[in-house]
């Protein structure tokens, strides 16, 4: 190992892909297999102490002590639902904490991760939006949510592997934090780390069209789109980003995402069921017409309430009728059973504990609507 320390800045190794680590080690003339060894220690074994990494030389371990950290998230709170869902509040920096949700299912478990501290998009029916926006999470802060959950639960459940799926459906808009999300996903899929299969990682987006194309070019993952409305008139009210990227453009991006013949993908459209807002039989018929040419399925999400939301959940009967109309039109439609409601861990209820750096609420009140939209789109697209 040559000493070339002045070229290396201290960084969190947890958020480095295999390729990043190889480059990191090449600076000090270490062989590329060191990257594999380190990946396995950190992600497969859950080891964060260099002294336990017994196949690394003493001199390399000493060098790592001086030049790099493996910074783990600190758990501030854990809540366990009666249905087994767990929600953790994880401290990501001095000011902010984000929420991560573990959802056990019969055959596999899913982890719902956050990609940003808060969210800048301001969807009117979402609790995260009310918290404001404090910034992007680093790749390390994203992957550390999986690190934390997987290794904590392996010990508690006495299992070799716990998490089989990751969904980016926690706090934030993943495509607005593109590079860090992509790096974190590469680590999730790396066989030396978590080895998650291609379609076992789902990126959920409110519809940043150019980034959907970019994602298609970079990674083979599943895509979920938060559609929530069958036309622009309703969607403009629910998802303000729609004014920047209206439904027709979004549908084209969805088609492009799956047009590649090597992919057997379908898009998942998420559709929150809001009483008397988007839940009529006409809405269902319009939705069926809109998406019939896009290989897709629909997840109906009964609205999860939070204080002062101003919305109500559609009745079970209305949701079932809506589902039947879509099914009859040949669209696979499931109603997402709310999980972890008793601990406010369901979709759109994650709020974390973040400092709204852009003072969004007060700031927006003063702005003209058009400016608001440009501003949000800007925040949303500056990855
Ligand atoms: N920003 C991304 C990731 C968030 S995923 C996106 O918009 O897709 C969280 C999902 O839950 C999204 O589909 C979101 O629109 C939905 N959601 C938000 N608030 C909700 C609520 N109160 N009840 C039910 N679903 C909600």
Coordinates of C-alpha atoms and ligand atoms in Angstrom, one line a residue:
X1 CA 0.0 0.0 0.0
X2 CA 1.5 3.3 -1.0
X3 CA 0.7 6.3 1.0
X4 CA -1.0 8.9 -1.1
X5 CA -3.2 10.3 1.7
X6 CA -3.3 13.9 0.6
X7 CA -5.5 12.8 -2.3
X8 CA -8.2 11.2 -0.2
X9 CA -10.9 13.1 1.7
X10 CA -12.6 11.4 4.6
X11 CA -15.9 9.9 3.4
X12 CA -18.6 7.5 4.5
X13 CA -17.7 4.2 2.9
X14 CA -21.3 2.9 3.4
X15 CA -22.5 5.0 0.5
X16 CA -19.9 3.9 -2.0
X17 CA -20.7 1.5 -4.8
X18 CA -18.2 -1.3 -5.7
X19 CA -16.9 1.0 -8.5
X20 CA -16.5 4.0 -6.1
X21 CA -14.6 1.8 -3.6
X22 CA -12.3 0.4 -6.3
X23 CA -11.5 3.9 -7.3
X24 CA -11.0 4.9 -3.7
X25 CA -8.5 2.1 -3.2
X26 CA -6.7 2.7 -6.5
X27 CA -5.6 6.1 -5.1
X28 CA -3.5 4.2 -2.6
X29 CA -2.5 1.5 -5.0
X30 CA -4.6 -1.2 -3.3
X31 CA -6.0 -4.0 -5.4
X32 CA -9.6 -3.9 -6.6
X33 CA -10.5 -7.0 -4.6
X34 CA -10.2 -4.8 -1.5
X35 CA -13.4 -3.2 -2.6
X36 CA -15.2 -6.5 -2.7
X37 CA -13.9 -7.5 0.7
X38 CA -15.0 -4.2 2.2
X39 CA -18.4 -4.4 0.6
X40 CA -18.9 -7.9 2.1
X41 CA -17.9 -6.8 5.6
X42 CA -20.1 -3.8 5.6
X43 CA -23.2 -4.9 3.8
X44 CA -23.2 -8.7 4.0
X45 CA -21.8 -9.1 7.5
X46 CA -23.0 -5.8 9.0
X47 CA -19.5 -5.0 10.3
X48 CA -18.6 -1.4 10.8
X49 CA -15.4 -1.8 12.9
X50 CA -12.3 -2.1 10.8
X51 CA -10.6 -4.2 13.5
X52 CA -13.1 -7.0 12.8
X53 CA -12.2 -7.0 9.1
X54 CA -9.6 -9.7 9.6
X55 CA -8.6 -10.2 5.9
X56 CA -7.5 -6.5 5.6
X57 CA -3.9 -5.9 6.5
X58 CA -3.1 -4.0 9.7
X59 CA -1.6 -1.1 7.7
X60 CA -4.8 -0.9 5.6
X61 CA -7.0 -0.9 8.6
X62 CA -4.9 1.9 10.2
X63 CA -5.1 3.9 7.0
X64 CA -8.9 3.4 6.9
X65 CA -9.2 4.6 10.5
X66 CA -7.5 7.8 9.5
X67 CA -9.1 8.4 6.1
X68 CA -12.6 7.1 6.0
X69 CA -15.6 6.5 8.2
X70 CA -18.4 4.0 8.3
X71 CA -21.1 6.1 9.7
X72 CA -24.2 4.3 10.8
X73 CA -27.6 5.9 11.4
X74 CA -28.7 6.5 15.0
X75 CA -32.2 5.2 15.9
X76 CA -34.2 7.9 17.6
X77 CA -37.4 6.0 17.8
X78 CA -39.0 2.6 17.0
X79 CA -42.7 1.9 16.8
X80 CA -44.2 -1.6 16.2
X81 CA -47.7 -1.9 14.8
X82 CA -50.1 -4.6 15.8
X83 CA -49.8 -5.9 12.2
X84 CA -46.0 -6.3 12.6
X85 CA -45.1 -3.2 10.6
X86 CA -42.2 -1.3 12.2
X87 CA -41.4 2.4 11.8
X88 CA -38.0 3.8 12.7
X89 CA -37.0 7.4 13.1
X90 CA -33.4 7.5 12.0
X91 CA -31.1 10.5 12.6
X92 CA -29.3 11.4 9.4
X93 CA -27.5 14.6 10.5
X94 CA -27.5 17.2 13.2
X95 CA -30.8 18.6 12.3
X96 CA -32.8 16.0 10.5
X97 CA -34.3 12.6 11.0
X98 CA -36.1 10.5 8.4
X99 CA -38.6 7.6 8.7
X100 CA -38.1 4.1 7.4
X101 CA -40.8 1.5 7.4
X102 CA -40.5 -2.3 7.6
X103 CA -43.5 -4.2 6.2
X104 CA -43.5 -8.0 6.8
X105 CA -45.5 -10.1 4.4
X106 CA -46.1 -13.8 4.2
X107 CA -43.2 -14.8 1.9
X108 CA -41.0 -11.7 1.9
X109 CA -40.5 -8.5 3.7
X110 CA -40.4 -5.0 2.1
X111 CA -38.5 -2.0 3.3
X112 CA -39.9 1.4 2.5
X113 CA -37.0 3.9 2.4
X114 CA -36.8 7.7 2.3
X115 CA -34.8 9.5 -0.3
X116 CA -35.0 13.1 1.0
X117 CA -35.4 14.9 4.3
X118 CA -39.0 16.1 3.7
X119 CA -40.2 16.8 0.2
X120 CA -40.4 19.8 -2.0
X121 CA -43.4 18.7 -4.1
X122 CA -46.3 19.7 -2.0
X123 CA -48.8 17.1 -3.0
X124 CA -51.9 18.3 -1.2
X125 CA -52.9 15.0 0.4
X126 CA -49.5 14.0 1.7
X127 CA -48.2 14.5 5.3
X128 CA -44.6 14.6 4.3
X129 CA -45.3 17.6 2.1
X130 CA -46.6 19.6 5.2
X131 CA -43.2 19.2 6.8
X132 CA -41.3 21.2 4.2
X133 CA -38.0 20.3 2.6
X134 CA -34.6 20.1 4.2
X135 CA -32.5 18.5 1.4
X136 CA -31.4 15.4 -0.4
X137 CA -30.1 12.4 1.5
X138 CA -26.7 11.2 0.6
X139 CA -26.3 7.7 -0.9
X140 CA -24.9 6.6 2.5
X141 CA -27.9 8.0 4.3
X142 CA -30.2 6.1 1.9
X143 CA -28.3 2.8 2.0
X144 CA -27.9 3.0 5.8
X145 CA -31.7 2.6 6.2
X146 CA -31.4 -0.8 4.6
X147 CA -28.2 -1.6 6.5
X148 CA -29.9 -0.7 9.8
X149 CA -33.1 -2.7 9.1
X150 CA -31.5 -5.8 7.6
X151 CA -28.9 -6.3 10.3
X152 CA -31.1 -5.3 13.2
X153 CA -33.8 -7.7 12.2
X154 CA -31.5 -10.6 11.2
X155 CA -30.4 -10.6 14.8
X156 CA -33.9 -10.2 16.3
X157 CA -35.6 -12.7 14.0
X158 CA -32.6 -15.1 13.9
X159 CA -32.7 -15.2 10.1
X160 CA -30.0 -15.2 7.4
X161 CA -31.9 -12.7 5.2
X162 CA -34.8 -10.5 6.0
X163 CA -35.5 -7.9 3.4
X164 CA -36.4 -9.0 -0.1
X165 CA -37.8 -5.8 -1.6
X166 CA -37.1 -2.2 -1.3
X167 CA -39.6 0.5 -2.3
X168 CA -38.7 4.2 -2.5
X169 CA -42.0 5.2 -1.1
X170 CA -40.9 6.9 2.1
X171 CA -40.2 10.6 2.5
X172 CA -39.1 12.5 -0.6
X173 CA -39.1 12.4 -4.4
X174 CA -36.4 9.9 -5.4
X175 CA -36.0 11.2 -8.9
X176 CA -35.3 14.6 -7.5
X177 CA -32.2 13.1 -5.8
X178 CA -31.2 11.1 -8.8
X179 CA -27.5 10.4 -8.5
X180 CA -27.6 9.4 -4.8
X181 CA -30.6 7.2 -5.3
X182 CA -29.0 5.5 -8.3
X183 CA -25.8 4.8 -6.3
X184 CA -27.8 3.5 -3.3
X185 CA -29.7 1.2 -5.7
X186 CA -26.5 -0.1 -7.2
X187 CA -25.4 -1.1 -3.7
X188 CA -28.7 -2.7 -3.0
X189 CA -28.4 -4.9 -6.1
X190 CA -24.8 -5.8 -5.7
X191 CA -24.2 -9.4 -5.0
X192 CA -21.5 -8.5 -2.6
X193 CA -23.9 -6.3 -0.6
X194 CA -27.7 -7.1 -0.5
X195 CA -28.0 -8.8 -3.9
X196 CA -31.6 -7.7 -4.5
X197 CA -33.0 -8.7 -7.9
X198 CA -33.8 -6.2 -10.6
X199 CA -37.5 -5.9 -10.0
X200 CA -37.1 -6.1 -6.3
X201 CA -36.3 -2.4 -6.1
X202 CA -39.2 -0.1 -6.9
X203 CA -38.7 3.6 -7.5
X204 CA -41.9 5.6 -7.0
X205 CA -42.2 9.0 -8.6
X206 CA -44.8 11.7 -8.8
X207 CA -43.7 12.1 -12.4
X208 CA -40.5 14.0 -13.2
X209 CA -40.6 13.1 -16.9
X210 CA -36.9 13.6 -17.9
X211 CA -35.7 11.7 -14.9
X212 CA -37.9 8.7 -15.8
X213 CA -36.0 8.5 -19.1
X214 CA -32.7 8.9 -17.3
X215 CA -33.6 6.1 -14.8
X216 CA -34.5 3.8 -17.7
X217 CA -31.0 4.4 -19.2
X218 CA -29.2 3.8 -15.9
X219 CA -30.9 0.9 -14.1
X220 CA -33.3 -2.0 -14.5
X221 CA -35.7 -1.4 -11.7
X222 CA -39.5 -1.3 -11.2
X223 CA -41.3 1.9 -11.6
X224 CA -44.3 3.1 -9.7
X225 CA -46.0 6.3 -10.8
X226 CA -48.2 8.3 -8.4
X227 CA -50.9 9.1 -10.8
X228 CA -53.9 9.7 -8.5
X229 CA -56.1 11.2 -11.1
X230 CA -57.5 10.3 -14.6
X231 CA -57.2 13.9 -16.0
X232 CA -55.1 17.0 -15.7
X233 CA -57.9 19.0 -14.0
X234 CA -57.9 16.8 -11.0
X235 CA -54.2 15.9 -11.0
X236 CA -53.2 19.6 -11.1
X237 CA -55.0 20.0 -7.7
X238 CA -53.5 16.9 -6.1
X239 CA -50.0 16.8 -7.5
X240 CA -48.8 20.3 -8.4
X241 CA -45.9 18.9 -10.5
X242 CA -48.5 17.9 -13.0
X243 CA -48.6 21.5 -14.3
X244 CA -45.0 21.1 -15.3
X245 CA -45.3 17.5 -16.7
X246 CA -49.0 16.9 -17.6
X247 CA -50.5 13.5 -17.9
X248 CA -50.0 13.0 -21.6
X249 CA -46.3 13.6 -21.3
X250 CA -46.1 11.3 -18.2
X251 CA -47.9 8.5 -20.1
X252 CA -45.4 8.8 -22.9
X253 CA -42.5 8.6 -20.5
X254 CA -44.1 5.5 -18.9
X255 CA -44.4 3.8 -22.4
X256 CA -40.8 4.6 -23.1
X257 CA -39.7 3.2 -19.8
X258 CA -41.0 -0.3 -20.7
X259 CA -40.8 -0.3 -24.5
X260 CA -37.4 -1.9 -24.5
X261 CA -38.1 -5.5 -25.5
X262 CA -35.6 -7.0 -23.0
X263 CA -37.7 -5.8 -20.1
X264 CA -40.7 -7.6 -18.9
X265 CA -41.8 -4.6 -16.9
X266 CA -45.1 -3.2 -16.2
X267 CA -45.7 0.1 -14.6
X268 CA -47.5 0.3 -11.3
X269 CA -49.9 3.2 -11.1
X270 CA -50.6 4.4 -7.6
X271 CA -54.0 5.9 -7.1
X272 CA -55.0 7.4 -3.7
X273 CA -58.7 7.0 -3.0
X274 CA -60.1 10.4 -1.9
X275 CA -63.7 10.7 -1.1
X276 CA -65.6 12.7 -3.8
X277 CA -62.4 14.0 -5.3
X278 CA -61.2 11.2 -7.7
X279 CA -63.3 8.2 -6.8
X280 CA -66.4 8.3 -9.1
X281 CA -67.3 5.5 -11.6
X282 CA -66.6 8.1 -14.3
X283 CA -63.1 8.7 -12.9
X284 CA -62.5 4.9 -13.0
X285 CA -63.7 4.7 -16.6
X286 CA -61.5 7.6 -17.7
X287 CA -58.6 6.1 -15.9
X288 CA -59.1 2.7 -17.6
X289 CA -59.1 4.5 -21.0
X290 CA -56.0 6.5 -20.1
X291 CA -53.8 3.6 -19.2
X292 CA -55.1 0.8 -21.3
X293 CA -52.2 1.1 -23.8
X294 CA -49.6 1.1 -21.1
X295 CA -48.7 -2.4 -19.7
X296 CA -49.5 -1.6 -16.1
X297 CA -51.3 -2.5 -13.0
X298 CA -53.1 -0.2 -10.5
X299 CA -52.7 0.0 -6.8
X300 CA -55.6 1.7 -5.1
X301 CA -54.4 3.3 -1.9
X302 CA -57.2 4.1 0.6
X303 CA -56.3 7.6 1.8
X304 CA -54.4 7.6 5.0
X305 CA -55.6 10.4 7.2
X306 CA -53.4 12.9 9.1
X307 CA -54.4 15.9 11.2
X308 CA -56.0 18.8 9.2
X309 CA -55.5 17.1 5.9
X310 CA -58.8 18.3 4.5
X311 CA -59.5 15.0 2.8
X312 CA -61.5 11.9 3.6
X313 CA -61.0 8.3 2.6
X314 CA -63.4 6.8 0.1
X315 CA -65.7 4.2 1.5
X316 CA -64.9 0.5 1.1
X317 CA -67.8 0.1 -1.2
X318 CA -66.7 3.0 -3.5
X319 CA -63.2 1.6 -3.6
X320 CA -64.5 -1.8 -4.5
X321 CA -66.7 -0.5 -7.3
X322 CA -63.8 1.5 -8.6
X323 CA -61.6 -1.6 -8.6
X324 CA -64.3 -3.6 -10.4
X325 CA -64.6 -1.1 -13.2
X326 CA -60.8 -1.3 -13.8
X327 CA -60.8 -5.0 -13.6
X328 CA -63.6 -5.3 -16.1
X329 CA -61.6 -3.1 -18.4
X330 CA -58.8 -5.7 -18.2
X331 CA -56.5 -3.8 -15.8
X332 CA -55.1 -5.8 -12.9
X333 CA -56.1 -3.7 -9.9
X334 CA -55.4 -4.3 -6.2
X335 CA -56.4 -2.4 -3.2
X336 CA -53.4 -1.8 -1.0
X337 CA -54.3 -2.8 2.5
X338 CA -53.2 0.0 4.8
X339 CA -50.3 -1.2 7.0
X340 CA -49.1 0.2 10.2
X341 CA -51.9 2.7 10.5
X342 CA -51.8 2.6 14.3
X343 CA -48.2 3.9 14.2
X344 CA -48.8 6.4 11.3
X345 CA -46.5 4.4 9.1
X346 CA -48.8 4.1 6.1
X347 CA -48.3 5.7 2.7
X348 CA -48.2 9.5 3.0
X349 CA -48.1 9.6 6.7
X350 CA -44.3 9.8 7.2
X351 CA -43.3 13.1 8.6
X352 CA -39.9 12.5 10.2
X353 CA -38.3 15.4 12.0
X354 CA -36.8 17.8 9.6
X355 CA -35.9 21.4 9.5
X356 CA -37.6 23.1 6.6
X357 CA -34.5 24.9 5.3
X358 CA -36.3 26.7 2.5
X359 CA -39.1 27.8 4.9
X360 CA -41.3 26.6 2.2
X361 CA -44.7 27.2 3.8
X362 CA -44.2 30.8 4.5
X363 CA -42.2 31.4 1.3
X364 CA -45.0 29.9 -0.8
X365 CA -47.7 31.9 0.7
X366 CA -46.1 35.0 -0.7
X367 CA -45.6 33.8 -4.2
X368 CA -47.8 34.0 -7.2
X369 CA -49.1 30.5 -8.1
X370 CA -47.1 30.4 -11.4
X371 CA -43.9 31.2 -9.6
X372 CA -44.7 28.6 -7.0
X373 CA -44.9 26.0 -9.7
X374 CA -41.6 27.0 -11.4
X375 CA -39.9 27.0 -8.0
X376 CA -41.2 23.6 -7.1
X377 CA -40.3 22.1 -10.4
X378 CA -36.8 23.6 -10.0
X379 CA -36.3 22.1 -6.6
X380 CA -37.7 18.8 -7.9
X381 CA -35.4 18.7 -10.9
X382 CA -32.1 19.8 -9.4
X383 CA -30.8 16.5 -8.4
Ligands
LIG1 N1 -42.6 11.2 -4.1 C1 -42.7 9.8 -4.5 C2 -42.5 8.8 -3.4 C3 -43.6 8.8 -2.3 S1 -44.4 7.3 -2.4 C4 -44.1 9.6 -5.2 O1 -44.8 10.6 -5.2 O2 -44.3 8.6 -5.8 C5 -45.7 7.5 -1.3 C6 -47.0 7.1 -2.0 O3 -48.1 7.3 -1.1 C7 -47.2 8.0 -3.2 O4 -48.0 7.4 -4.2 C8 -48.0 9.1 -2.6 O5 -48.7 9.9 -3.5 C9 -48.9 8.3 -1.7 N2 -49.5 9.1 -0.6 C10 -49.1 10.3 -0.1 N3 -49.9 10.7 0.9 C11 -50.8 9.7 1.0 C12 -51.9 9.6 2.0 N4 -52.2 10.5 2.9 N5 -52.7 8.4 1.9 C13 -52.4 7.5 0.9 N6 -51.4 7.6 0.1 C14 -50.6 8.7 0.1

